[in-house]
Amino acid sequence: MTRRPLVLPVLLTGCLLGTACGAEVPARTQHGPPPVTVENCGERITYPLPERAVAYDMSATEKMFALGLADRMRGIVMPSTADPAVERSPYLEDYRSVETLSTDVLGFETVVDAEADFVLAGWNSGFSEDRGITPERLSEVGIRSYQFTESCFDYGDDPVRVPPLEALYTDLRQLGRIFHVEQRADRLIADLKDRAAALRQQRPEGEPARVFLYDSGTDQPFTSGGQAAPEAIISLAGGRNIMGDLDQRWTTVGWEPVVEARPEVITVVDYGDQPVEDKIEFLKSFPPLTDTPAVRQDRFHVLDYGQAVSAPGNIDAAEELADYLRSIGR
């Protein structure tokens, strides 16, 4: 896909028609702080202060909540598979305070019908050519969008490559500018960086523990490569992601390289389409894994879905995994 620059008016003085469903986006008022311009996925975009923001999935939503922006949100789109993770979230009260617009994937009609003026989501994990909801199409009806930086790796012909933790900090910093809560963003980023630095200082010497991130899949496992949040989580905790050399975010691999890497720990992502206990039971009973150190020694660690995606909870996840690795002498 070839990127096109997003040429967006600074202020909308009239209503624009949605091309797909005939819905209208209301005119913005000429009040409030001046617009800001930031770079997102290699494109410079100007944002007036959003008043009716929509976030998709836990990555986008919890970045907003961590910045104290629940009251700036028109609503969220949250697939029902995330329901158990939402109930465990430290932001549960914020989730309950914001309307859930849909429990399906992000859709163009959903955000236009909600009269959104800003949409926060990832590329492929939210925005999608196939499903007809792209930043370009939203701009045609006067809706700004921001793609979280980790997902820029999958966007366009010249992907933007940012290490996962830096991608998280970038999003928090830029959302802070867009919503004019820069000081709040700076404090949050400083806290996350301090905790990440403490984890690096505490990593034990010697070869790091070999960790396999298992999301799902039986014929082939779905896992995290080197360009997604679990890479940073595992590394900060003092482990080594056995699939970290893959130049991918989330991807499917064969079982053979997993077995050959002899993981010492398997970290299992917990979300709603399959109980995590069932995933662990499958891994324990799967013959190719029987002789791996992780299965022989029953070393399974559970990673909550809300912490596995790019979000402030990544540092919590790294601290929890570090505690587990130290508890088994790694």
Short mmCIF file of C-alpha atoms in Angstrom, two decimals:
data_model
loop_
_atom_site.label_atom_id
_atom_site.label_comp_id
_atom_site.label_asym_id
_atom_site.label_seq_id
_atom_site.Cartn_x
_atom_site.Cartn_y
_atom_site.Cartn_z
CA MET A 1 0.00 0.00 0.00
CA THR A 2 1.35 3.46 -0.91
CA ARG A 3 1.04 6.11 1.73
CA ARG A 4 -0.68 9.36 0.87
CA PRO A 5 -0.07 12.48 2.93
CA LEU A 6 -3.02 13.32 5.12
CA VAL A 7 -4.10 16.78 4.12
CA LEU A 8 -6.52 17.79 6.84
CA PRO A 9 -8.14 21.16 7.47
CA VAL A 10 -7.20 22.69 10.78
CA LEU A 11 -10.81 23.53 11.61
CA LEU A 12 -14.01 22.19 10.10
CA THR A 13 -16.53 24.94 9.53
CA GLY A 14 -19.33 22.77 8.27
CA CYS A 15 -20.65 19.24 8.34
CA LEU A 16 -19.06 16.59 6.16
CA LEU A 17 -20.93 13.64 4.80
CA GLY A 18 -19.82 10.08 5.48
CA THR A 19 -19.28 8.42 2.13
CA ALA A 20 -20.38 4.98 3.21
CA CYS A 21 -23.46 5.55 5.30
CA GLY A 22 -24.58 9.11 4.79
CA ALA A 23 -23.89 10.05 8.41
CA GLU A 24 -22.73 13.53 9.25
CA VAL A 25 -19.83 14.68 11.39
CA PRO A 26 -20.85 17.81 13.35
CA ALA A 27 -19.07 21.10 12.90
CA ARG A 28 -16.31 21.83 15.38
CA THR A 29 -16.41 25.04 17.30
CA GLN A 30 -13.60 27.58 17.02
CA HIS A 31 -12.85 27.50 20.73
CA GLY A 32 -10.12 25.87 22.77
CA PRO A 33 -6.34 25.65 22.49
CA PRO A 34 -4.56 25.88 19.15
CA PRO A 35 -4.11 22.72 17.08
CA VAL A 36 -0.87 20.77 17.36
CA THR A 37 1.06 18.92 14.67
CA VAL A 38 2.77 15.60 15.34
CA GLU A 39 4.32 12.89 13.19
CA ASN A 40 2.44 9.61 13.09
CA CYS A 41 3.59 6.64 11.00
CA GLY A 42 5.82 8.95 8.97
CA GLU A 43 3.13 11.55 8.26
CA ARG A 44 2.74 14.99 9.82
CA ILE A 45 -0.85 15.50 10.97
CA THR A 46 -2.47 18.53 12.59
CA TYR A 47 -4.94 17.86 15.39
CA PRO A 48 -7.42 20.28 16.94
CA LEU A 49 -8.24 19.33 20.51
CA PRO A 50 -10.43 16.18 20.26
CA GLU A 51 -13.78 16.41 21.98
CA ARG A 52 -15.34 13.08 20.95
CA ALA A 53 -12.52 10.54 20.91
CA VAL A 54 -13.02 6.84 20.18
CA ALA A 55 -10.44 4.20 21.12
CA TYR A 56 -10.21 0.65 19.85
CA ASP A 57 -9.13 -2.32 21.95
CA MET A 58 -7.12 -2.29 25.17
CA SER A 59 -3.89 -0.84 23.80
CA ALA A 60 -5.49 2.41 22.67
CA THR A 61 -8.03 2.59 25.48
CA GLU A 62 -5.58 2.14 28.35
CA LYS A 63 -3.22 4.75 26.94
CA MET A 64 -6.12 7.18 27.10
CA PHE A 65 -7.10 6.11 30.60
CA ALA A 66 -3.52 6.29 31.88
CA LEU A 67 -3.46 9.93 30.75
CA GLY A 68 -6.69 10.67 32.62
CA LEU A 69 -8.70 11.18 29.43
CA ALA A 70 -11.78 9.05 30.10
CA ASP A 71 -13.94 12.16 30.24
CA ARG A 72 -12.73 13.22 26.77
CA MET A 73 -13.96 10.03 25.13
CA ARG A 74 -17.12 9.51 23.12
CA GLY A 75 -16.72 5.76 23.54
CA ILE A 76 -14.68 2.63 22.99
CA VAL A 77 -14.85 -0.32 20.63
CA MET A 78 -13.82 -3.42 22.54
CA PRO A 79 -14.05 -6.96 21.11
CA SER A 80 -15.85 -9.27 23.51
CA THR A 81 -12.79 -11.53 23.69
CA ALA A 82 -11.20 -8.84 25.86
CA ASP A 83 -14.02 -8.84 28.42
CA PRO A 84 -12.19 -10.92 31.06
CA ALA A 85 -9.06 -8.77 30.71
CA VAL A 86 -11.14 -5.61 31.05
CA GLU A 87 -12.64 -6.94 34.30
CA ARG A 88 -9.09 -7.44 35.64
CA SER A 89 -7.86 -4.03 34.47
CA PRO A 90 -6.72 -1.39 36.98
CA TYR A 91 -8.79 1.02 34.86
CA LEU A 92 -12.06 -0.86 35.37
CA GLU A 93 -13.87 2.19 36.73
CA ASP A 94 -12.84 4.18 33.66
CA TYR A 95 -14.09 1.40 31.41
CA ARG A 96 -17.43 1.52 33.19
CA SER A 97 -17.63 5.30 32.81
CA VAL A 98 -17.23 5.30 29.02
CA GLU A 99 -19.80 3.96 26.57
CA THR A 100 -18.93 0.77 24.70
CA LEU A 101 -19.98 1.50 21.13
CA SER A 102 -19.36 -2.01 19.82
CA THR A 103 -18.04 -5.37 20.99
CA ASP A 104 -16.89 -6.24 17.47
CA VAL A 105 -13.91 -5.07 15.42
CA LEU A 106 -13.50 -1.38 14.61
CA GLY A 107 -15.92 -0.28 11.90
CA PHE A 108 -16.28 2.88 9.82
CA GLU A 109 -20.00 3.21 10.41
CA THR A 110 -19.56 2.78 14.16
CA VAL A 111 -17.28 5.78 14.56
CA VAL A 112 -19.19 7.95 12.08
CA ASP A 113 -22.53 7.15 13.74
CA ALA A 114 -20.93 8.08 17.08
CA GLU A 115 -19.99 11.49 15.60
CA ALA A 116 -16.39 10.89 16.61
CA ASP A 117 -13.79 13.53 15.84
CA PHE A 118 -10.73 11.38 16.70
CA VAL A 119 -10.00 7.65 16.50
CA LEU A 120 -7.08 5.92 18.21
CA ALA A 121 -6.21 2.38 17.05
CA GLY A 122 -3.46 0.28 15.53
CA TRP A 123 -2.87 -0.57 11.90
CA ASN A 124 -4.33 -3.99 11.03
CA SER A 125 -5.40 -4.43 14.64
CA GLY A 126 -7.98 -1.66 14.19
CA PHE A 127 -7.60 0.31 11.00
CA SER A 128 -7.84 -1.94 7.96
CA GLU A 129 -7.96 -1.63 4.18
CA ASP A 130 -9.98 -4.84 3.98
CA ARG A 131 -12.63 -3.57 6.41
CA GLY A 132 -12.74 -0.11 4.86
CA ILE A 133 -11.62 1.92 7.86
CA THR A 134 -8.37 3.75 7.19
CA PRO A 135 -6.95 7.11 8.27
CA GLU A 136 -7.43 8.37 4.72
CA ARG A 137 -11.08 7.41 4.58
CA LEU A 138 -11.77 8.89 8.00
CA SER A 139 -10.09 12.14 6.97
CA GLU A 140 -12.57 12.40 4.10
CA VAL A 141 -15.37 12.82 6.64
CA GLY A 142 -13.42 15.14 8.93
CA ILE A 143 -12.28 12.58 11.52
CA ARG A 144 -8.65 12.69 12.64
CA SER A 145 -6.94 9.46 13.55
CA TYR A 146 -3.77 8.35 15.29
CA GLN A 147 -2.19 4.94 14.79
CA PHE A 148 -0.24 3.71 17.78
CA THR A 149 3.44 3.72 16.94
CA GLU A 150 4.19 0.03 17.41
CA SER A 151 1.75 -0.74 14.59
CA CYS A 152 3.50 1.66 12.18
CA PHE A 153 5.87 -1.24 11.52
CA ASP A 154 3.03 -2.85 9.51
CA TYR A 155 1.89 0.33 7.77
CA GLY A 156 2.69 1.34 4.21
CA ASP A 157 5.58 0.63 1.88
CA ASP A 158 8.23 2.22 4.10
CA PRO A 159 7.36 1.08 7.63
CA VAL A 160 8.43 3.11 10.64
CA ARG A 161 10.55 0.98 12.97
CA VAL A 162 10.55 1.99 16.64
CA PRO A 163 11.54 -0.32 19.54
CA PRO A 164 8.42 -1.36 21.47
CA LEU A 165 9.08 0.62 24.65
CA GLU A 166 10.05 3.74 22.73
CA ALA A 167 6.88 3.30 20.70
CA LEU A 168 4.84 3.31 23.91
CA TYR A 169 6.58 6.43 25.21
CA THR A 170 6.09 8.14 21.83
CA ASP A 171 2.35 7.50 21.92
CA LEU A 172 1.94 8.76 25.46
CA ARG A 173 3.99 11.88 24.70
CA GLN A 174 2.11 12.66 21.49
CA LEU A 175 -1.32 11.95 22.94
CA GLY A 176 -0.33 14.27 25.75
CA ARG A 177 0.30 17.00 23.17
CA ILE A 178 -2.86 16.28 21.15
CA PHE A 179 -5.05 16.42 24.27
CA HIS A 180 -3.01 19.20 25.93
CA VAL A 181 -2.07 17.16 28.99
CA GLU A 182 1.67 17.28 28.40
CA GLN A 183 2.66 17.48 32.06
CA ARG A 184 0.55 14.46 32.90
CA ALA A 185 2.14 12.54 30.03
CA ASP A 186 5.65 13.57 31.09
CA ARG A 187 5.05 12.36 34.65
CA LEU A 188 3.69 9.02 33.44
CA ILE A 189 6.57 8.47 31.02
CA ALA A 190 9.14 9.37 33.68
CA ASP A 191 7.62 6.84 36.09
CA LEU A 192 7.59 4.09 33.45
CA LYS A 193 11.19 4.84 32.46
CA ASP A 194 12.35 4.79 36.08
CA ARG A 195 10.73 1.39 36.62
CA ALA A 196 12.20 0.06 33.38
CA ALA A 197 15.67 1.26 34.42
CA ALA A 198 15.30 -0.48 37.79
CA LEU A 199 14.43 -3.73 36.02
CA ARG A 200 17.51 -3.47 33.80
CA GLN A 201 19.72 -2.95 36.85
CA GLN A 202 18.25 -6.02 38.54
CA ARG A 203 18.77 -8.44 35.67
CA PRO A 204 20.96 -11.33 36.74
CA GLU A 205 24.30 -12.00 35.10
CA GLY A 206 24.82 -14.84 32.69
CA GLU A 207 22.68 -16.20 29.89
CA PRO A 208 19.10 -14.92 30.09
CA ALA A 209 16.27 -17.40 30.50
CA ARG A 210 14.83 -18.63 27.21
CA VAL A 211 11.16 -17.58 27.09
CA PHE A 212 8.51 -18.56 24.56
CA LEU A 213 5.48 -16.28 24.27
CA TYR A 214 2.43 -18.40 23.41
CA ASP A 215 -0.68 -16.58 22.33
CA SER A 216 -2.73 -19.31 20.69
CA GLY A 217 -2.80 -21.97 17.97
CA THR A 218 -2.39 -25.74 17.84
CA ASP A 219 -1.26 -26.58 14.30
CA GLN A 220 1.04 -23.55 14.44
CA PRO A 221 1.60 -21.24 17.39
CA PHE A 222 0.86 -17.53 17.24
CA THR A 223 3.57 -15.58 19.03
CA SER A 224 5.42 -12.28 19.30
CA GLY A 225 8.47 -11.39 17.25
CA GLY A 226 10.94 -8.63 17.98
CA GLN A 227 8.71 -5.68 17.10
CA ALA A 228 5.87 -6.07 19.64
CA ALA A 229 5.47 -5.32 23.32
CA PRO A 230 6.30 -8.83 24.63
CA GLU A 231 9.83 -8.44 23.29
CA ALA A 232 10.36 -5.51 25.68
CA ILE A 233 8.53 -7.25 28.52
CA ILE A 234 10.67 -10.38 28.32
CA SER A 235 13.92 -8.47 27.89
CA LEU A 236 13.26 -6.12 30.82
CA ALA A 237 12.41 -9.10 32.99
CA GLY A 238 15.82 -10.61 32.28
CA GLY A 239 14.73 -13.21 29.75
CA ARG A 240 15.25 -13.73 26.03
CA ASN A 241 12.34 -14.00 23.65
CA ILE A 242 13.20 -17.11 21.62
CA MET A 243 11.37 -15.56 18.65
CA GLY A 244 12.88 -12.12 19.16
CA ASP A 245 15.00 -12.42 16.01
CA LEU A 246 11.87 -12.47 13.87
CA ASP A 247 11.39 -9.10 12.20
CA GLN A 248 7.67 -9.18 12.98
CA ARG A 249 5.19 -7.88 15.52
CA TRP A 250 2.76 -10.78 16.04
CA THR A 251 3.17 -13.77 13.78
CA THR A 252 2.62 -17.49 13.26
CA VAL A 253 5.60 -19.83 13.40
CA GLY A 254 6.13 -23.57 13.21
CA TRP A 255 6.56 -25.78 16.25
CA GLU A 256 9.96 -27.01 15.12
CA PRO A 257 11.88 -23.77 15.89
CA VAL A 258 10.12 -23.57 19.26
CA VAL A 259 11.22 -27.08 20.18
CA GLU A 260 14.75 -26.45 18.90
CA ALA A 261 15.04 -23.32 21.07
CA ARG A 262 14.27 -25.39 24.20
CA PRO A 263 12.31 -22.73 26.12
CA GLU A 264 12.81 -22.71 29.88
CA VAL A 265 9.60 -20.76 30.47
CA ILE A 266 6.42 -20.45 28.42
CA THR A 267 4.51 -17.22 28.91
CA VAL A 268 0.85 -17.70 27.98
CA VAL A 269 -1.38 -14.79 26.97
CA ASP A 270 -4.69 -14.80 28.83
CA TYR A 271 -7.72 -13.50 26.98
CA GLY A 272 -11.31 -14.50 26.52
CA ASP A 273 -11.66 -16.73 23.49
CA GLN A 274 -10.01 -19.68 25.27
CA PRO A 275 -9.35 -20.15 29.00
CA VAL A 276 -5.66 -19.85 29.82
CA GLU A 277 -5.89 -23.13 31.75
CA ASP A 278 -6.89 -24.89 28.53
CA LYS A 279 -3.96 -23.37 26.68
CA ILE A 280 -1.53 -24.56 29.36
CA GLU A 281 -3.08 -28.03 29.36
CA PHE A 282 -2.62 -28.23 25.60
CA LEU A 283 1.03 -27.20 25.87
CA LYS A 284 1.68 -29.78 28.59
CA SER A 285 0.11 -32.56 26.54
CA PHE A 286 1.55 -31.61 23.14
CA PRO A 287 4.09 -34.34 22.31
CA PRO A 288 6.71 -32.16 20.53
CA LEU A 289 7.07 -30.01 23.67
CA THR A 290 7.31 -32.87 26.16
CA ASP A 291 11.10 -32.73 26.51
CA THR A 292 11.46 -28.96 26.66
CA PRO A 293 12.66 -27.62 30.01
CA ALA A 294 9.53 -25.48 30.39
CA VAL A 295 7.15 -28.44 30.17
CA ARG A 296 9.36 -30.87 32.10
CA GLN A 297 9.61 -28.43 34.99
CA ASP A 298 6.06 -27.06 34.71
CA ARG A 299 7.24 -23.49 34.18
CA PHE A 300 4.28 -21.55 32.82
CA HIS A 301 3.74 -17.85 33.39
CA VAL A 302 0.45 -16.09 32.58
CA LEU A 303 0.52 -12.73 30.80
CA ASP A 304 -2.71 -10.75 30.85
CA TYR A 305 -3.94 -9.57 27.45
CA GLY A 306 -4.13 -5.96 28.61
CA GLN A 307 -0.44 -6.10 29.47
CA ALA A 308 0.66 -7.99 26.34
CA VAL A 309 -0.40 -5.24 23.93
CA SER A 310 1.37 -1.88 23.73
CA ALA A 311 0.14 -0.10 26.86
CA PRO A 312 1.40 1.31 30.18
CA GLY A 313 0.77 -2.13 31.70
CA ASN A 314 3.83 -3.43 29.83
CA ILE A 315 6.01 -2.36 32.75
CA ASP A 316 3.73 -4.12 35.25
CA ALA A 317 4.03 -7.23 33.09
CA ALA A 318 7.82 -7.00 33.02
CA GLU A 319 7.95 -6.62 36.81
CA GLU A 320 5.68 -9.65 37.28
CA LEU A 321 7.68 -11.79 34.85
CA ALA A 322 10.93 -10.71 36.53
CA ASP A 323 9.53 -11.83 39.88
CA TYR A 324 8.58 -15.19 38.38
CA LEU A 325 12.00 -15.70 36.76
CA ARG A 326 13.77 -14.90 40.04
CA SER A 327 11.45 -17.31 41.87
CA ILE A 328 12.72 -20.19 39.70
CA GLY A 329 16.33 -19.13 39.99
CA ARG A 330 16.46 -17.37 36.63
#
